[in-house]
PDB file of C-alpha atoms in Angstrom:
ATOM      1  CA  MET A   1      -3.305 -57.472  17.029  1.00 94.00           C
ATOM      2  CA  PRO A   2      -6.512 -59.601  17.094  1.00 96.00           C
ATOM      3  CA  ARG A   3      -9.338 -58.273  15.152  1.00 95.00           C
ATOM      4  CA  PHE A   4     -13.177 -58.646  16.313  1.00 96.00           C
ATOM      5  CA  TYR A   5     -16.490 -59.021  14.250  1.00 95.00           C
ATOM      6  CA  SER A   6     -20.003 -58.870  14.986  1.00 94.00           C
ATOM      7  CA  HIS A   7     -23.300 -57.545  13.201  1.00 90.00           C
ATOM      8  CA  ASP A   8     -21.851 -53.883  14.034  1.00 90.00           C
ATOM      9  CA  PHE A   9     -18.229 -55.100  12.593  1.00 90.00           C
ATOM     10  CA  PRO A  10     -18.905 -57.452   9.605  1.00 88.00           C
ATOM     11  CA  ARG A  11     -16.509 -58.737   7.202  1.00 83.00           C
ATOM     12  CA  PRO A  12     -16.428 -57.421   4.546  1.00 78.00           C
ATOM     13  CA  PRO A  13     -17.628 -59.075   1.358  1.00 72.00           C
ATOM     14  CA  HIS A  14     -14.596 -59.986  -1.245  1.00 58.00           C
ATOM     15  CA  ASP A  15     -14.567 -61.987  -4.541  1.00 55.00           C
ATOM     16  CA  LEU A  16     -13.328 -65.776  -4.352  1.00 57.00           C
ATOM     17  CA  THR A  17     -10.628 -64.781  -6.791  1.00 59.00           C
ATOM     18  CA  THR A  18      -8.334 -63.301  -4.022  1.00 59.00           C
ATOM     19  CA  PRO A  19      -7.340 -64.742  -0.494  1.00 60.00           C
ATOM     20  CA  GLU A  20      -8.290 -61.532   1.233  1.00 60.00           C
ATOM     21  CA  PRO A  21     -10.731 -58.496   0.991  1.00 55.00           C
ATOM     22  CA  ALA A  22      -8.712 -55.465   0.321  1.00 59.00           C
ATOM     23  CA  GLU A  23     -10.005 -54.063   3.396  1.00 67.00           C
ATOM     24  CA  PRO A  24     -10.457 -56.284   7.029  1.00 73.00           C
ATOM     25  CA  GLY A  25     -13.179 -54.704   8.097  1.00 85.00           C
ATOM     26  CA  GLY A  26     -13.939 -55.438  11.829  1.00 91.00           C
ATOM     27  CA  LEU A  27     -12.267 -54.142  14.798  1.00 93.00           C
ATOM     28  CA  GLU A  28      -8.485 -54.285  15.712  1.00 94.00           C
ATOM     29  CA  ILE A  29      -8.459 -54.671  19.727  1.00 95.00           C
ATOM     30  CA  PRO A  30      -5.119 -55.064  21.756  1.00 95.00           C
ATOM     31  CA  ALA A  31      -5.745 -58.091  24.108  1.00 97.00           C
ATOM     32  CA  ALA A  32      -3.918 -60.895  25.276  1.00 98.00           C
ATOM     33  CA  THR A  33      -7.279 -62.825  26.234  1.00 98.00           C
ATOM     34  CA  LEU A  34     -10.344 -62.947  25.275  1.00 98.00           C
ATOM     35  CA  GLY A  35     -12.143 -61.073  28.700  1.00 98.00           C
ATOM     36  CA  GLU A  36      -9.419 -58.408  28.123  1.00 98.00           C
ATOM     37  CA  LEU A  37     -10.727 -58.025  24.136  1.00 98.00           C
ATOM     38  CA  LEU A  38     -14.467 -57.979  25.908  1.00 97.00           C
ATOM     39  CA  ALA A  39     -13.505 -55.135  28.019  1.00 97.00           C
ATOM     40  CA  HIS A  40     -12.000 -53.292  25.661  1.00 96.00           C
ATOM     41  CA  LEU A  41     -14.760 -53.673  23.617  1.00 95.00           C
ATOM     42  CA  GLU A  42     -17.039 -52.291  26.580  1.00 93.00           C
ATOM     43  CA  ASP A  43     -14.369 -49.282  27.256  1.00 93.00           C
ATOM     44  CA  ALA A  44     -13.870 -48.033  23.657  1.00 92.00           C
ATOM     45  CA  HIS A  45     -17.170 -48.709  21.873  1.00 91.00           C
ATOM     46  CA  GLY A  46     -19.724 -48.889  24.452  1.00 90.00           C
ATOM     47  CA  ILE A  47     -20.513 -52.381  23.659  1.00 92.00           C
ATOM     48  CA  ARG A  48     -21.065 -54.904  26.699  1.00 92.00           C
ATOM     49  CA  VAL A  49     -20.787 -58.570  25.810  1.00 95.00           C
ATOM     50  CA  VAL A  50     -21.368 -60.428  28.977  1.00 94.00           C
ATOM     51  CA  PRO A  51     -21.764 -64.643  29.558  1.00 95.00           C
ATOM     52  CA  HIS A  52     -24.827 -65.944  29.501  1.00 94.00           C
ATOM     53  CA  ASP A  53     -26.297 -68.879  31.453  1.00 88.00           C
ATOM     54  CA  PRO A  54     -25.800 -71.845  30.704  1.00 79.00           C
ATOM     55  CA  PRO A  55     -22.379 -71.396  30.229  1.00 84.00           C
ATOM     56  CA  LYS A  56     -21.808 -71.431  26.776  1.00 88.00           C
ATOM     57  CA  TYR A  57     -22.916 -68.195  24.821  1.00 95.00           C
ATOM     58  CA  PHE A  58     -23.040 -64.247  25.341  1.00 96.00           C
ATOM     59  CA  ARG A  59     -25.324 -61.271  25.676  1.00 94.00           C
ATOM     60  CA  TYR A  60     -24.257 -58.765  22.964  1.00 94.00           C
ATOM     61  CA  TYR A  61     -25.945 -55.284  24.189  1.00 92.00           C
ATOM     62  CA  PRO A  62     -25.457 -52.931  21.146  1.00 86.00           C
ATOM     63  CA  ARG A  63     -23.389 -49.684  21.899  1.00 80.00           C
ATOM     64  CA  ASP A  64     -25.484 -46.793  22.925  1.00 70.00           C
ATOM     65  CA  SER A  65     -28.430 -49.286  24.491  1.00 65.00           C
ATOM     66  CA  ASP A  66     -30.152 -47.785  27.581  1.00 64.00           C
ATOM     67  CA  SER A  67     -32.406 -51.095  28.102  1.00 64.00           C
ATOM     68  CA  ALA A  68     -30.875 -53.746  30.270  1.00 67.00           C
ATOM     69  CA  VAL A  69     -33.103 -56.507  28.730  1.00 72.00           C
ATOM     70  CA  GLU A  70     -32.284 -55.433  24.876  1.00 85.00           C
ATOM     71  CA  PHE A  71     -29.627 -57.889  23.948  1.00 90.00           C
ATOM     72  CA  HIS A  72     -28.539 -60.335  21.080  1.00 90.00           C
ATOM     73  CA  MET A  73     -27.361 -63.854  21.924  1.00 95.00           C
ATOM     74  CA  VAL A  74     -24.397 -64.418  20.363  1.00 96.00           C
ATOM     75  CA  ASP A  75     -21.670 -67.145  20.188  1.00 96.00           C
ATOM     76  CA  ILE A  76     -17.606 -65.929  20.172  1.00 97.00           C
ATOM     77  CA  HIS A  77     -15.672 -68.079  17.762  1.00 96.00           C
ATOM     78  CA  ILE A  78     -12.304 -67.920  17.264  1.00 96.00           C
ATOM     79  CA  TYR A  79     -10.410 -68.109  13.680  1.00 95.00           C
ATOM     80  CA  ARG A  80      -6.666 -68.809  13.825  1.00 95.00           C
ATOM     81  CA  ASP A  81      -4.445 -70.612  11.317  1.00 94.00           C
ATOM     82  CA  GLY A  82      -7.709 -72.245   9.198  1.00 92.00           C
ATOM     83  CA  MET A  83      -9.027 -73.829  12.517  1.00 95.00           C
ATOM     84  CA  GLU A  84     -11.660 -72.489  14.213  1.00 95.00           C
ATOM     85  CA  ILE A  85     -11.962 -72.469  17.918  1.00 96.00           C
ATOM     86  CA  CYS A  86     -14.880 -72.301  20.335  1.00 95.00           C
ATOM     87  CA  PRO A  87     -13.756 -71.085  23.801  1.00 96.00           C
ATOM     88  CA  LYS A  88     -16.908 -70.933  25.334  1.00 93.00           C
ATOM     89  CA  GLN A  89     -17.295 -68.909  28.165  1.00 95.00           C
ATOM     90  CA  ASP A  90     -13.239 -69.041  28.677  1.00 96.00           C
ATOM     91  CA  LEU A  91     -12.337 -65.082  29.352  1.00 97.00           C
ATOM     92  CA  ALA A  92      -8.786 -66.482  29.779  1.00 98.00           C
ATOM     93  CA  PHE A  93      -8.393 -67.894  26.337  1.00 98.00           C
ATOM     94  CA  PRO A  94      -5.155 -66.739  25.327  1.00 98.00           C
ATOM     95  CA  LEU A  95      -5.508 -64.646  21.819  1.00 98.00           C
ATOM     96  CA  GLU A  96      -2.810 -64.273  19.353  1.00 97.00           C
ATOM     97  CA  ASP A  97      -1.840 -61.372  17.177  1.00 96.00           C
ATOM     98  CA  GLU A  98      -3.495 -62.603  13.671  1.00 95.00           C
ATOM     99  CA  ASP A  99      -6.676 -64.116  15.635  1.00 96.00           C
ATOM    100  CA  ALA A 100     -10.483 -63.286  14.222  1.00 94.00           C
ATOM    101  CA  ILE A 101     -12.666 -63.026  16.639  1.00 97.00           C
ATOM    102  CA  GLU A 102     -16.296 -63.499  15.539  1.00 96.00           C
ATOM    103  CA  ALA A 103     -19.503 -62.901  17.713  1.00 96.00           C
ATOM    104  CA  GLY A 104     -21.905 -64.032  15.529  1.00 93.00           C
ATOM    105  CA  PRO A 105     -25.287 -66.820  15.623  1.00 89.00           C
ATOM    106  CA  LEU A 106     -25.574 -69.438  17.742  1.00 90.00           C
ATOM    107  CA  MET A 107     -23.707 -72.304  16.116  1.00 80.00           C
ATOM    108  CA  CYS A 108     -22.613 -75.196  18.808  1.00 76.00           C
TER     109      CYS A 108
END
């Protein structure tokens, strides 16, 4: 199942002697596409992540935010088999079970 990371659900730190941390952190979210993942994130956790204009980045509205103007700009990247993929705002982008989806600082 894809795993979602953000400042609300960070990757745990780990030492460099082990390939993976003991606890993976983040959220496991059942989703076949990026759009499904973002919809589930809002439905289950109250966090809205919506495309921003120009079509590259997203607005991340924290859970329990009462304001339509309080958001963080994030870039979504998908980590798969040692590759880093920037799907931009392709909500139909297919996800795989082992994908790590990270909403983080603007990168590209």
